[in-house]
Amino acid sequence: MTNTYRELVVGGVLIAPIVSYAATALLAFLLLRPVLRLVGFTRIFSNPSLAELCLYVSIFGLLALFC
C-alpha cells in the first residue's frame, strides 16, 4: 500500500510534505523543551545539545513515518 502525500499550498506555491513535517516537529520540540528543562534533561547527558538534536530527529522521523 502506498502512502499518498498531500502537499501544502501557500499562496499558490506547493510545499513538500517533508517541510511541513520538519516545521511540525520543530513546533512539538519547542513546546516540549520547557518540560524537559523542568525534568532536568540537560543534567542527564554530557552533551545536552546533541541529545536535544537527537530528540528532534526522533520526533521528525516519527512524524514522517506515521503521517
PDB file of N, CA and C in Angstrom:
ATOM      1  N   MET A   1       0.834  -1.153   0.000  1.00  0.00           N
ATOM      2  CA  MET A   1       0.000   0.000   0.000  1.00  0.00           C
ATOM      3  C   MET A   1       0.897   1.239   0.000  1.00  0.00           C
ATOM      4  N   THR A   2       0.652   2.148  -0.901  1.00  0.00           N
ATOM      5  CA  THR A   2       1.476   3.350  -0.981  1.00  0.00           C
ATOM      6  C   THR A   2       0.823   4.481  -0.214  1.00  0.00           C
ATOM      7  N   ASN A   3       1.652   5.341   0.302  1.00  0.00           N
ATOM      8  CA  ASN A   3       1.179   6.494   1.040  1.00  0.00           C
ATOM      9  C   ASN A   3       1.021   7.665   0.082  1.00  0.00           C
ATOM     10  N   THR A   4      -0.132   8.292   0.065  1.00  0.00           N
ATOM     11  CA  THR A   4      -0.328   9.468  -0.777  1.00  0.00           C
ATOM     12  C   THR A   4      -0.004  10.704   0.045  1.00  0.00           C
ATOM     13  N   TYR A   5       0.939  11.478  -0.428  1.00  0.00           N
ATOM     14  CA  TYR A   5       1.356  12.679   0.284  1.00  0.00           C
ATOM     15  C   TYR A   5       0.526  13.854  -0.192  1.00  0.00           C
ATOM     16  N   ARG A   6       0.064  14.632   0.760  1.00  0.00           N
ATOM     17  CA  ARG A   6      -0.672  15.841   0.426  1.00  0.00           C
ATOM     18  C   ARG A   6       0.253  17.033   0.573  1.00  0.00           C
ATOM     19  N   GLU A   7       0.443  17.751  -0.511  1.00  0.00           N
ATOM     20  CA  GLU A   7       1.300  18.921  -0.475  1.00  0.00           C
ATOM     21  C   GLU A   7       0.567  20.063   0.206  1.00  0.00           C
ATOM     22  N   LEU A   8       1.325  20.922   0.833  1.00  0.00           N
ATOM     23  CA  LEU A   8       0.793  22.118   1.454  1.00  0.00           C
ATOM     24  C   LEU A   8       0.884  23.236   0.430  1.00  0.00           C
ATOM     25  N   VAL A   9      -0.211  23.954   0.212  1.00  0.00           N
ATOM     26  CA  VAL A   9      -0.235  25.041  -0.765  1.00  0.00           C
ATOM     27  C   VAL A   9      -0.305  26.356  -0.005  1.00  0.00           C
ATOM     28  N   VAL A  10       0.712  27.188  -0.199  1.00  0.00           N
ATOM     29  CA  VAL A  10       0.760  28.507   0.436  1.00  0.00           C
ATOM     30  C   VAL A  10       0.924  29.543  -0.663  1.00  0.00           C
ATOM     31  N   GLY A  11      -0.113  30.303  -0.902  1.00  0.00           N
ATOM     32  CA  GLY A  11      -0.048  31.351  -1.922  1.00  0.00           C
ATOM     33  C   GLY A  11       0.193  30.807  -3.320  1.00  0.00           C
ATOM     34  N   GLY A  12      -0.323  29.638  -3.611  1.00  0.00           N
ATOM     35  CA  GLY A  12      -0.145  29.036  -4.923  1.00  0.00           C
ATOM     36  C   GLY A  12       1.166  28.295  -5.101  1.00  0.00           C
ATOM     37  N   VAL A  13       1.962  28.231  -4.049  1.00  0.00           N
ATOM     38  CA  VAL A  13       3.256  27.533  -4.112  1.00  0.00           C
ATOM     39  C   VAL A  13       3.121  26.210  -3.372  1.00  0.00           C
ATOM     40  N   LEU A  14       3.492  25.119  -4.036  1.00  0.00           N
ATOM     41  CA  LEU A  14       3.438  23.808  -3.412  1.00  0.00           C
ATOM     42  C   LEU A  14       4.661  23.618  -2.512  1.00  0.00           C
ATOM     43  N   ILE A  15       4.407  23.208  -1.298  1.00  0.00           N
ATOM     44  CA  ILE A  15       5.488  22.950  -0.347  1.00  0.00           C
ATOM     45  C   ILE A  15       5.516  21.449  -0.087  1.00  0.00           C
ATOM     46  N   ALA A  16       6.675  20.867  -0.165  1.00  0.00           N
ATOM     47  CA  ALA A  16       6.832  19.428   0.007  1.00  0.00           C
ATOM     48  C   ALA A  16       6.384  19.003   1.398  1.00  0.00           C
ATOM     49  N   PRO A  17       5.836  17.798   1.518  1.00  0.00           N
ATOM     50  CA  PRO A  17       5.371  17.331   2.822  1.00  0.00           C
ATOM     51  C   PRO A  17       6.479  17.258   3.870  1.00  0.00           C
ATOM     52  N   ILE A  18       7.702  17.016   3.454  1.00  0.00           N
ATOM     53  CA  ILE A  18       8.792  16.902   4.426  1.00  0.00           C
ATOM     54  C   ILE A  18       9.056  18.242   5.122  1.00  0.00           C
ATOM     55  N   VAL A  19       8.775  19.344   4.439  1.00  0.00           N
ATOM     56  CA  VAL A  19       8.949  20.660   5.058  1.00  0.00           C
ATOM     57  C   VAL A  19       7.900  20.869   6.151  1.00  0.00           C
ATOM     58  N   SER A  20       6.675  20.447   5.878  1.00  0.00           N
ATOM     59  CA  SER A  20       5.636  20.576   6.901  1.00  0.00           C
ATOM     60  C   SER A  20       5.908  19.643   8.072  1.00  0.00           C
ATOM     61  N   TYR A  21       6.474  18.454   7.814  1.00  0.00           N
ATOM     62  CA  TYR A  21       6.854  17.550   8.905  1.00  0.00           C
ATOM     63  C   TYR A  21       7.959  18.179   9.753  1.00  0.00           C
ATOM     64  N   ALA A  22       8.925  18.811   9.111  1.00  0.00           N
ATOM     65  CA  ALA A  22      10.026  19.443   9.849  1.00  0.00           C
ATOM     66  C   ALA A  22       9.511  20.608  10.701  1.00  0.00           C
ATOM     67  N   ALA A  23       8.582  21.387  10.160  1.00  0.00           N
ATOM     68  CA  ALA A  23       8.030  22.510  10.915  1.00  0.00           C
ATOM     69  C   ALA A  23       7.189  22.015  12.087  1.00  0.00           C
ATOM     70  N   THR A  24       6.425  20.970  11.877  1.00  0.00           N
ATOM     71  CA  THR A  24       5.617  20.401  12.950  1.00  0.00           C
ATOM     72  C   THR A  24       6.506  19.798  14.035  1.00  0.00           C
ATOM     73  N   ALA A  25       7.568  19.124  13.635  1.00  0.00           N
ATOM     74  CA  ALA A  25       8.498  18.551  14.607  1.00  0.00           C
ATOM     75  C   ALA A  25       9.187  19.650  15.409  1.00  0.00           C
ATOM     76  N   LEU A  26       9.523  20.747  14.751  1.00  0.00           N
ATOM     77  CA  LEU A  26      10.156  21.863  15.456  1.00  0.00           C
ATOM     78  C   LEU A  26       9.192  22.470  16.461  1.00  0.00           C
ATOM     79  N   LEU A  27       7.941  22.640  16.068  1.00  0.00           N
ATOM     80  CA  LEU A  27       6.946  23.188  16.983  1.00  0.00           C
ATOM     81  C   LEU A  27       6.742  22.260  18.181  1.00  0.00           C
ATOM     82  N   ALA A  28       6.643  20.957  17.928  1.00  0.00           N
ATOM     83  CA  ALA A  28       6.476  19.994  19.021  1.00  0.00           C
ATOM     84  C   ALA A  28       7.694  20.009  19.944  1.00  0.00           C
ATOM     85  N   PHE A  29       8.877  20.106  19.376  1.00  0.00           N
ATOM     86  CA  PHE A  29      10.095  20.134  20.184  1.00  0.00           C
ATOM     87  C   PHE A  29      10.167  21.398  21.033  1.00  0.00           C
ATOM     88  N   LEU A  30       9.798  22.535  20.455  1.00  0.00           N
ATOM     89  CA  LEU A  30       9.830  23.783  21.213  1.00  0.00           C
ATOM     90  C   LEU A  30       8.805  23.794  22.339  1.00  0.00           C
ATOM     91  N   LEU A  31       7.669  23.120  22.133  1.00  0.00           N
ATOM     92  CA  LEU A  31       6.688  23.009  23.209  1.00  0.00           C
ATOM     93  C   LEU A  31       7.138  22.025  24.287  1.00  0.00           C
ATOM     94  N   LEU A  32       7.913  21.041  23.908  1.00  0.00           N
ATOM     95  CA  LEU A  32       8.404  20.027  24.840  1.00  0.00           C
ATOM     96  C   LEU A  32       9.623  20.499  25.632  1.00  0.00           C
ATOM     97  N   ARG A  33      10.322  21.478  25.123  1.00  0.00           N
ATOM     98  CA  ARG A  33      11.582  21.921  25.733  1.00  0.00           C
ATOM     99  C   ARG A  33      11.449  22.435  27.173  1.00  0.00           C
ATOM    100  N   PRO A  34      10.431  23.254  27.505  1.00  0.00           N
ATOM    101  CA  PRO A  34      10.304  23.670  28.915  1.00  0.00           C
ATOM    102  C   PRO A  34      10.045  22.497  29.864  1.00  0.00           C
ATOM    103  N   VAL A  35       9.313  21.503  29.410  1.00  0.00           N
ATOM    104  CA  VAL A  35       9.069  20.319  30.232  1.00  0.00           C
ATOM    105  C   VAL A  35      10.381  19.572  30.476  1.00  0.00           C
ATOM    106  N   LEU A  36      11.197  19.476  29.433  1.00  0.00           N
ATOM    107  CA  LEU A  36      12.489  18.813  29.573  1.00  0.00           C
ATOM    108  C   LEU A  36      13.392  19.558  30.548  1.00  0.00           C
ATOM    109  N   ARG A  37      13.291  20.880  30.533  1.00  0.00           N
ATOM    110  CA  ARG A  37      14.105  21.671  31.449  1.00  0.00           C
ATOM    111  C   ARG A  37      13.686  21.454  32.906  1.00  0.00           C
ATOM    112  N   LEU A  38      12.368  21.324  33.122  1.00  0.00           N
ATOM    113  CA  LEU A  38      11.879  21.067  34.480  1.00  0.00           C
ATOM    114  C   LEU A  38      12.296  19.690  34.985  1.00  0.00           C
ATOM    115  N   VAL A  39      12.340  18.717  34.094  1.00  0.00           N
ATOM    116  CA  VAL A  39      12.699  17.350  34.462  1.00  0.00           C
ATOM    117  C   VAL A  39      14.195  17.214  34.714  1.00  0.00           C
ATOM    118  N   GLY A  40      15.000  18.090  34.154  1.00  0.00           N
ATOM    119  CA  GLY A  40      16.448  18.001  34.308  1.00  0.00           C
ATOM    120  C   GLY A  40      17.095  17.210  33.194  1.00  0.00           C
ATOM    121  N   PHE A  41      16.561  17.323  32.000  1.00  0.00           N
ATOM    122  CA  PHE A  41      17.050  16.596  30.834  1.00  0.00           C
ATOM    123  C   PHE A  41      18.509  16.913  30.539  1.00  0.00           C
ATOM    124  N   THR A  42      18.922  18.162  30.727  1.00  0.00           N
ATOM    125  CA  THR A  42      20.289  18.564  30.385  1.00  0.00           C
ATOM    126  C   THR A  42      21.328  17.976  31.346  1.00  0.00           C
ATOM    127  N   ARG A  43      20.920  17.670  32.578  1.00  0.00           N
ATOM    128  CA  ARG A  43      21.868  17.115  33.544  1.00  0.00           C
ATOM    129  C   ARG A  43      22.159  15.638  33.303  1.00  0.00           C
ATOM    130  N   ILE A  44      21.309  14.969  32.538  1.00  0.00           N
ATOM    131  CA  ILE A  44      21.474  13.533  32.301  1.00  0.00           C
ATOM    132  C   ILE A  44      22.583  13.257  31.293  1.00  0.00           C
ATOM    133  N   PHE A  45      22.761  14.155  30.317  1.00  0.00           N
ATOM    134  CA  PHE A  45      23.673  13.914  29.209  1.00  0.00           C
ATOM    135  C   PHE A  45      24.922  14.778  29.321  1.00  0.00           C
ATOM    136  N   SER A  46      26.028  14.266  28.797  1.00  0.00           N
ATOM    137  CA  SER A  46      27.268  15.034  28.800  1.00  0.00           C
ATOM    138  C   SER A  46      27.250  16.111  27.712  1.00  0.00           C
ATOM    139  N   ASN A  47      26.494  15.883  26.647  1.00  0.00           N
ATOM    140  CA  ASN A  47      26.355  16.869  25.575  1.00  0.00           C
ATOM    141  C   ASN A  47      24.852  17.099  25.350  1.00  0.00           C
ATOM    142  N   PRO A  48      24.242  18.025  26.092  1.00  0.00           N
ATOM    143  CA  PRO A  48      22.794  18.218  26.021  1.00  0.00           C
ATOM    144  C   PRO A  48      22.315  18.719  24.661  1.00  0.00           C
ATOM    145  N   SER A  49      23.133  19.490  23.960  1.00  0.00           N
ATOM    146  CA  SER A  49      22.727  19.978  22.643  1.00  0.00           C
ATOM    147  C   SER A  49      22.564  18.828  21.658  1.00  0.00           C
ATOM    148  N   LEU A  50      23.458  17.881  21.707  1.00  0.00           N
ATOM    149  CA  LEU A  50      23.367  16.716  20.838  1.00  0.00           C
ATOM    150  C   LEU A  50      22.168  15.843  21.211  1.00  0.00           C
ATOM    151  N   ALA A  51      21.882  15.740  22.485  1.00  0.00           N
ATOM    152  CA  ALA A  51      20.721  14.969  22.932  1.00  0.00           C
ATOM    153  C   ALA A  51      19.422  15.624  22.461  1.00  0.00           C
ATOM    154  N   GLU A  52      19.365  16.952  22.501  1.00  0.00           N
ATOM    155  CA  GLU A  52      18.180  17.658  22.003  1.00  0.00           C
ATOM    156  C   GLU A  52      18.037  17.491  20.498  1.00  0.00           C
ATOM    157  N   LEU A  53      19.136  17.517  19.782  1.00  0.00           N
ATOM    158  CA  LEU A  53      19.088  17.294  18.339  1.00  0.00           C
ATOM    159  C   LEU A  53      18.571  15.894  18.031  1.00  0.00           C
ATOM    160  N   CYS A  54      19.032  14.911  18.778  1.00  0.00           N
ATOM    161  CA  CYS A  54      18.563  13.535  18.576  1.00  0.00           C
ATOM    162  C   CYS A  54      17.079  13.409  18.884  1.00  0.00           C
ATOM    163  N   LEU A  55      16.609  14.127  19.884  1.00  0.00           N
ATOM    164  CA  LEU A  55      15.188  14.117  20.202  1.00  0.00           C
ATOM    165  C   LEU A  55      14.371  14.740  19.071  1.00  0.00           C
ATOM    166  N   TYR A  56      14.860  15.848  18.502  1.00  0.00           N
ATOM    167  CA  TYR A  56      14.185  16.473  17.374  1.00  0.00           C
ATOM    168  C   TYR A  56      14.139  15.533  16.170  1.00  0.00           C
ATOM    169  N   VAL A  57      15.244  14.885  15.878  1.00  0.00           N
ATOM    170  CA  VAL A  57      15.298  13.951  14.745  1.00  0.00           C
ATOM    171  C   VAL A  57      14.353  12.778  14.980  1.00  0.00           C
ATOM    172  N   SER A  58      14.236  12.331  16.208  1.00  0.00           N
ATOM    173  CA  SER A  58      13.307  11.244  16.525  1.00  0.00           C
ATOM    174  C   SER A  58      11.858  11.673  16.316  1.00  0.00           C
ATOM    175  N   ILE A  59      11.512  12.869  16.753  1.00  0.00           N
ATOM    176  CA  ILE A  59      10.159  13.387  16.543  1.00  0.00           C
ATOM    177  C   ILE A  59       9.883  13.544  15.054  1.00  0.00           C
ATOM    178  N   PHE A  60      10.839  14.065  14.327  1.00  0.00           N
ATOM    179  CA  PHE A  60      10.693  14.247  12.889  1.00  0.00           C
ATOM    180  C   PHE A  60      10.504  12.894  12.178  1.00  0.00           C
ATOM    181  N   GLY A  61      11.290  11.904  12.565  1.00  0.00           N
ATOM    182  CA  GLY A  61      11.175  10.582  11.962  1.00  0.00           C
ATOM    183  C   GLY A  61       9.834   9.937  12.249  1.00  0.00           C
ATOM    184  N   LEU A  62       9.355  10.088  13.465  1.00  0.00           N
ATOM    185  CA  LEU A  62       8.042   9.530  13.787  1.00  0.00           C
ATOM    186  C   LEU A  62       6.926  10.210  13.008  1.00  0.00           C
ATOM    187  N   LEU A  63       7.028  11.513  12.843  1.00  0.00           N
ATOM    188  CA  LEU A  63       6.029  12.220  12.033  1.00  0.00           C
ATOM    189  C   LEU A  63       6.063  11.754  10.577  1.00  0.00           C
ATOM    190  N   ALA A  64       7.240  11.620  10.047  1.00  0.00           N
ATOM    191  CA  ALA A  64       7.363  11.186   8.648  1.00  0.00           C
ATOM    192  C   ALA A  64       6.875   9.752   8.469  1.00  0.00           C
ATOM    193  N   LEU A  65       7.040   8.939   9.487  1.00  0.00           N
ATOM    194  CA  LEU A  65       6.650   7.548   9.392  1.00  0.00           C
ATOM    195  C   LEU A  65       5.137   7.364   9.522  1.00  0.00           C
ATOM    196  N   PHE A  66       4.527   8.075  10.446  1.00  0.00           N
ATOM    197  CA  PHE A  66       3.119   7.833  10.741  1.00  0.00           C
ATOM    198  C   PHE A  66       2.139   8.825  10.127  1.00  0.00           C
ATOM    199  N   CYS A  67       2.599   9.906   9.553  1.00  0.00           N
ATOM    200  CA  CYS A  67       1.653  10.874   8.954  1.00  0.00           C
ATOM    201  C   CYS A  67       1.563  10.754   7.456  1.00  0.00           C
TER     202      CYS A  67
END
